[in-house]
Amino acid sequence: MELDATDHAIIAELSRDGRLSVAALAERVHVSRAHCYSRLNRLQDAGAITGFTVTVDPERLGFGASAHVALKLRQHNWRELRAQLLAIPEVSQVSLVGGNMDVMIMVRARDIADLRRVVFEHLQSLPGVVDTQTYMIFESHTSAKYLDSRPERG
């Protein structure tokens, strides 16, 4: 799917505020409400926009310990392992990566003891997991910037 300037503007505005109404979004990108609605549907149907979400503070929700955990694997069935990892309630993100380790996951736990339980009882016990490395997160910041894929203009 080729995106034009209007598509990019819609995505950029929604990246800043995913709760915008179609009318407000249309006004910001300078198109009619009907045109904006049809563009938004097209972007969703094509998979360019995959969903709308809310950003939360894990600590305020009772998750005081967060870590990136890297997994080294034996030969494995990636799809099966991915499903097993995502079934663990404390795992919020799973990525297949290159390098010394094979998978990087984000774990949100109530405290250090809970994080230890997740790593030792859930992650290290999975078939095919050879090693884990846990990287505690002391502070985290997320950018809400829209990644504009348009070629630079000279």
mmCIF file of C-alpha atoms in Angstrom:
data_model
loop_
_atom_site.group_PDB
_atom_site.id
_atom_site.type_symbol
_atom_site.label_atom_id
_atom_site.label_comp_id
_atom_site.label_asym_id
_atom_site.label_seq_id
_atom_site.Cartn_x
_atom_site.Cartn_y
_atom_site.Cartn_z
ATOM 1 C CA MET A 1 0.000 0.000 0.000
ATOM 2 C CA GLU A 2 1.376 3.348 -1.004
ATOM 3 C CA LEU A 3 0.724 6.119 1.521
ATOM 4 C CA ASP A 4 0.223 9.722 0.440
ATOM 5 C CA ALA A 5 0.568 12.938 2.436
ATOM 6 C CA THR A 6 -3.013 12.701 3.774
ATOM 7 C CA ASP A 7 -2.442 9.133 5.000
ATOM 8 C CA HIS A 8 0.759 10.209 6.739
ATOM 9 C CA ALA A 9 -1.017 13.191 8.306
ATOM 10 C CA ILE A 10 -3.817 10.965 9.618
ATOM 11 C CA ILE A 11 -1.366 8.493 11.128
ATOM 12 C CA ALA A 12 0.756 11.281 12.647
ATOM 13 C CA GLU A 13 -2.286 12.909 14.287
ATOM 14 C CA LEU A 14 -3.554 9.588 15.657
ATOM 15 C CA SER A 15 -0.059 8.801 16.954
ATOM 16 C CA ARG A 16 -0.238 12.004 18.998
ATOM 17 C CA ASP A 17 -3.822 11.420 20.180
ATOM 18 C CA GLY A 18 -5.509 8.094 19.421
ATOM 19 C CA ARG A 19 -8.757 9.319 20.995
ATOM 20 C CA LEU A 20 -9.435 11.939 18.329
ATOM 21 C CA SER A 21 -12.920 11.827 16.869
ATOM 22 C CA VAL A 22 -13.148 11.465 13.097
ATOM 23 C CA ALA A 23 -14.501 15.027 12.907
ATOM 24 C CA ALA A 24 -11.537 16.455 14.865
ATOM 25 C CA LEU A 25 -9.095 14.339 12.872
ATOM 26 C CA ALA A 26 -10.610 15.532 9.577
ATOM 27 C CA GLU A 27 -10.282 19.131 10.691
ATOM 28 C CA ARG A 28 -6.621 18.668 11.657
ATOM 29 C CA VAL A 29 -5.682 17.058 8.330
ATOM 30 C CA HIS A 30 -7.855 19.436 6.275
ATOM 31 C CA VAL A 31 -10.231 16.934 4.649
ATOM 32 C CA SER A 32 -13.973 16.306 4.945
ATOM 33 C CA ARG A 33 -15.232 14.018 7.706
ATOM 34 C CA ALA A 34 -16.487 11.473 5.136
ATOM 35 C CA HIS A 35 -13.153 11.480 3.305
ATOM 36 C CA CYS A 36 -11.266 11.097 6.595
ATOM 37 C CA TYR A 37 -13.521 8.225 7.651
ATOM 38 C CA SER A 38 -12.938 6.400 4.370
ATOM 39 C CA ARG A 39 -9.164 6.971 4.583
ATOM 40 C CA LEU A 40 -9.107 5.699 8.143
ATOM 41 C CA ASN A 41 -10.997 2.551 7.147
ATOM 42 C CA ARG A 42 -8.650 1.998 4.192
ATOM 43 C CA LEU A 43 -5.593 2.345 6.444
ATOM 44 C CA GLN A 44 -7.076 -0.172 8.881
ATOM 45 C CA ASP A 45 -8.148 -2.618 6.156
ATOM 46 C CA ALA A 46 -4.667 -2.491 4.621
ATOM 47 C CA GLY A 47 -3.032 -3.136 8.002
ATOM 48 C CA ALA A 48 -1.191 0.208 8.135
ATOM 49 C CA ILE A 49 -3.152 0.991 11.316
ATOM 50 C CA THR A 50 -3.426 -2.159 13.393
ATOM 51 C CA GLY A 51 -5.249 -0.826 16.431
ATOM 52 C CA PHE A 52 -5.723 1.888 19.003
ATOM 53 C CA THR A 53 -4.336 1.661 22.492
ATOM 54 C CA VAL A 54 -3.892 3.420 25.796
ATOM 55 C CA THR A 55 -0.540 4.115 27.462
ATOM 56 C CA VAL A 56 -0.381 3.134 31.126
ATOM 57 C CA ASP A 57 2.079 3.534 33.991
ATOM 58 C CA PRO A 58 2.953 -0.041 35.079
ATOM 59 C CA GLU A 59 3.967 1.066 38.583
ATOM 60 C CA ARG A 60 0.596 2.717 39.229
ATOM 61 C CA LEU A 61 -1.042 -0.558 38.170
ATOM 62 C CA GLY A 62 0.979 -2.497 40.755
ATOM 63 C CA PHE A 63 3.875 -3.676 38.583
ATOM 64 C CA GLY A 64 6.929 -2.374 40.454
ATOM 65 C CA ALA A 65 9.548 -4.509 38.690
ATOM 66 C CA SER A 66 10.135 -4.471 34.943
ATOM 67 C CA ALA A 67 12.840 -6.200 32.940
ATOM 68 C CA HIS A 68 13.888 -7.101 29.439
ATOM 69 C CA VAL A 69 14.687 -10.801 29.455
ATOM 70 C CA ALA A 70 16.777 -12.275 26.646
ATOM 71 C CA LEU A 71 16.377 -15.973 25.831
ATOM 72 C CA LYS A 72 18.852 -18.251 24.089
ATOM 73 C CA LEU A 73 17.138 -21.184 22.404
ATOM 74 C CA ARG A 74 17.886 -24.628 21.030
ATOM 75 C CA GLN A 75 16.222 -25.483 17.744
ATOM 76 C CA HIS A 76 12.661 -24.437 18.253
ATOM 77 C CA ASN A 77 9.297 -23.856 16.761
ATOM 78 C CA TRP A 78 9.126 -20.057 16.915
ATOM 79 C CA ARG A 79 5.331 -19.841 16.553
ATOM 80 C CA GLU A 80 4.735 -22.344 19.353
ATOM 81 C CA LEU A 81 7.250 -20.667 21.664
ATOM 82 C CA ARG A 82 5.824 -17.219 20.862
ATOM 83 C CA ALA A 83 2.349 -18.433 21.842
ATOM 84 C CA GLN A 84 3.679 -19.927 25.092
ATOM 85 C CA LEU A 85 5.478 -16.698 25.993
ATOM 86 C CA LEU A 86 2.461 -14.518 25.237
ATOM 87 C CA ALA A 87 0.310 -16.798 27.428
ATOM 88 C CA ILE A 88 2.397 -15.792 30.478
ATOM 89 C CA PRO A 89 0.434 -12.903 32.042
ATOM 90 C CA GLU A 90 3.541 -10.929 33.032
ATOM 91 C CA VAL A 91 4.969 -10.966 29.473
ATOM 92 C CA SER A 92 3.876 -7.859 27.579
ATOM 93 C CA GLN A 93 6.103 -8.003 24.481
ATOM 94 C CA VAL A 94 7.945 -10.730 22.574
ATOM 95 C CA SER A 95 10.533 -10.084 19.843
ATOM 96 C CA LEU A 96 12.603 -12.463 17.729
ATOM 97 C CA VAL A 97 16.070 -10.853 17.564
ATOM 98 C CA GLY A 98 19.474 -11.366 15.961
ATOM 99 C CA GLY A 99 22.714 -11.612 17.919
ATOM 100 C CA ASN A 100 23.888 -13.816 20.765
ATOM 101 C CA MET A 101 20.368 -14.264 22.085
ATOM 102 C CA ASP A 102 17.289 -15.297 20.094
ATOM 103 C CA VAL A 103 14.284 -13.721 21.809
ATOM 104 C CA MET A 104 13.818 -10.535 23.828
ATOM 105 C CA ILE A 105 10.755 -10.178 26.033
ATOM 106 C CA MET A 106 9.367 -7.484 28.317
ATOM 107 C CA VAL A 107 8.292 -8.724 31.730
ATOM 108 C CA ARG A 108 6.184 -6.634 34.127
ATOM 109 C CA ALA A 109 5.999 -8.107 37.647
ATOM 110 C CA ARG A 110 4.654 -6.981 41.029
ATOM 111 C CA ASP A 111 8.111 -6.950 42.654
ATOM 112 C CA ILE A 112 11.559 -8.558 42.421
ATOM 113 C CA ALA A 113 10.359 -11.822 43.986
ATOM 114 C CA ASP A 114 7.542 -12.014 41.426
ATOM 115 C CA LEU A 115 10.005 -11.273 38.603
ATOM 116 C CA ARG A 116 12.282 -14.045 39.893
ATOM 117 C CA ARG A 117 9.314 -16.449 39.900
ATOM 118 C CA VAL A 118 8.446 -15.579 36.286
ATOM 119 C CA VAL A 119 12.037 -16.064 35.100
ATOM 120 C CA PHE A 120 12.777 -19.282 37.014
ATOM 121 C CA GLU A 121 9.385 -20.998 36.973
ATOM 122 C CA HIS A 122 7.963 -19.891 33.642
ATOM 123 C CA LEU A 123 10.744 -18.831 31.272
ATOM 124 C CA GLN A 124 13.602 -21.170 32.168
ATOM 125 C CA SER A 125 11.255 -24.154 32.287
ATOM 126 C CA LEU A 126 10.100 -23.716 28.680
ATOM 127 C CA PRO A 127 11.304 -26.485 26.357
ATOM 128 C CA GLY A 128 14.158 -25.252 24.192
ATOM 129 C CA VAL A 129 15.252 -22.381 26.472
ATOM 130 C CA VAL A 130 18.987 -22.825 27.069
ATOM 131 C CA ASP A 131 19.817 -19.568 28.858
ATOM 132 C CA THR A 132 18.246 -16.338 30.049
ATOM 133 C CA GLN A 133 19.710 -12.917 30.736
ATOM 134 C CA THR A 134 17.638 -10.454 32.734
ATOM 135 C CA TYR A 135 18.091 -6.701 32.308
ATOM 136 C CA MET A 136 16.323 -4.760 35.058
ATOM 137 C CA ILE A 137 14.660 -1.532 33.985
ATOM 138 C CA PHE A 138 15.291 1.330 36.388
ATOM 139 C CA GLU A 139 13.660 4.022 34.279
ATOM 140 C CA SER A 140 11.827 3.878 30.972
ATOM 141 C CA HIS A 141 10.562 6.449 28.483
ATOM 142 C CA THR A 142 8.536 5.858 25.340
ATOM 143 C CA SER A 143 8.406 8.092 22.316
ATOM 144 C CA ALA A 144 5.002 8.714 20.792
ATOM 145 C CA LYS A 145 6.641 10.020 17.644
ATOM 146 C CA TYR A 146 5.199 8.911 14.352
ATOM 147 C CA LEU A 147 7.784 7.203 12.167
ATOM 148 C CA ASP A 148 7.307 9.034 8.898
ATOM 149 C CA SER A 149 8.247 6.695 6.055
ATOM 150 C CA ARG A 150 8.115 9.329 3.316
ATOM 151 C CA PRO A 151 11.361 9.907 1.440
ATOM 152 C CA GLU A 152 13.136 13.084 2.475
ATOM 153 C CA ARG A 153 12.407 16.064 0.327
ATOM 154 C CA GLY A 154 15.429 17.830 -1.177
#
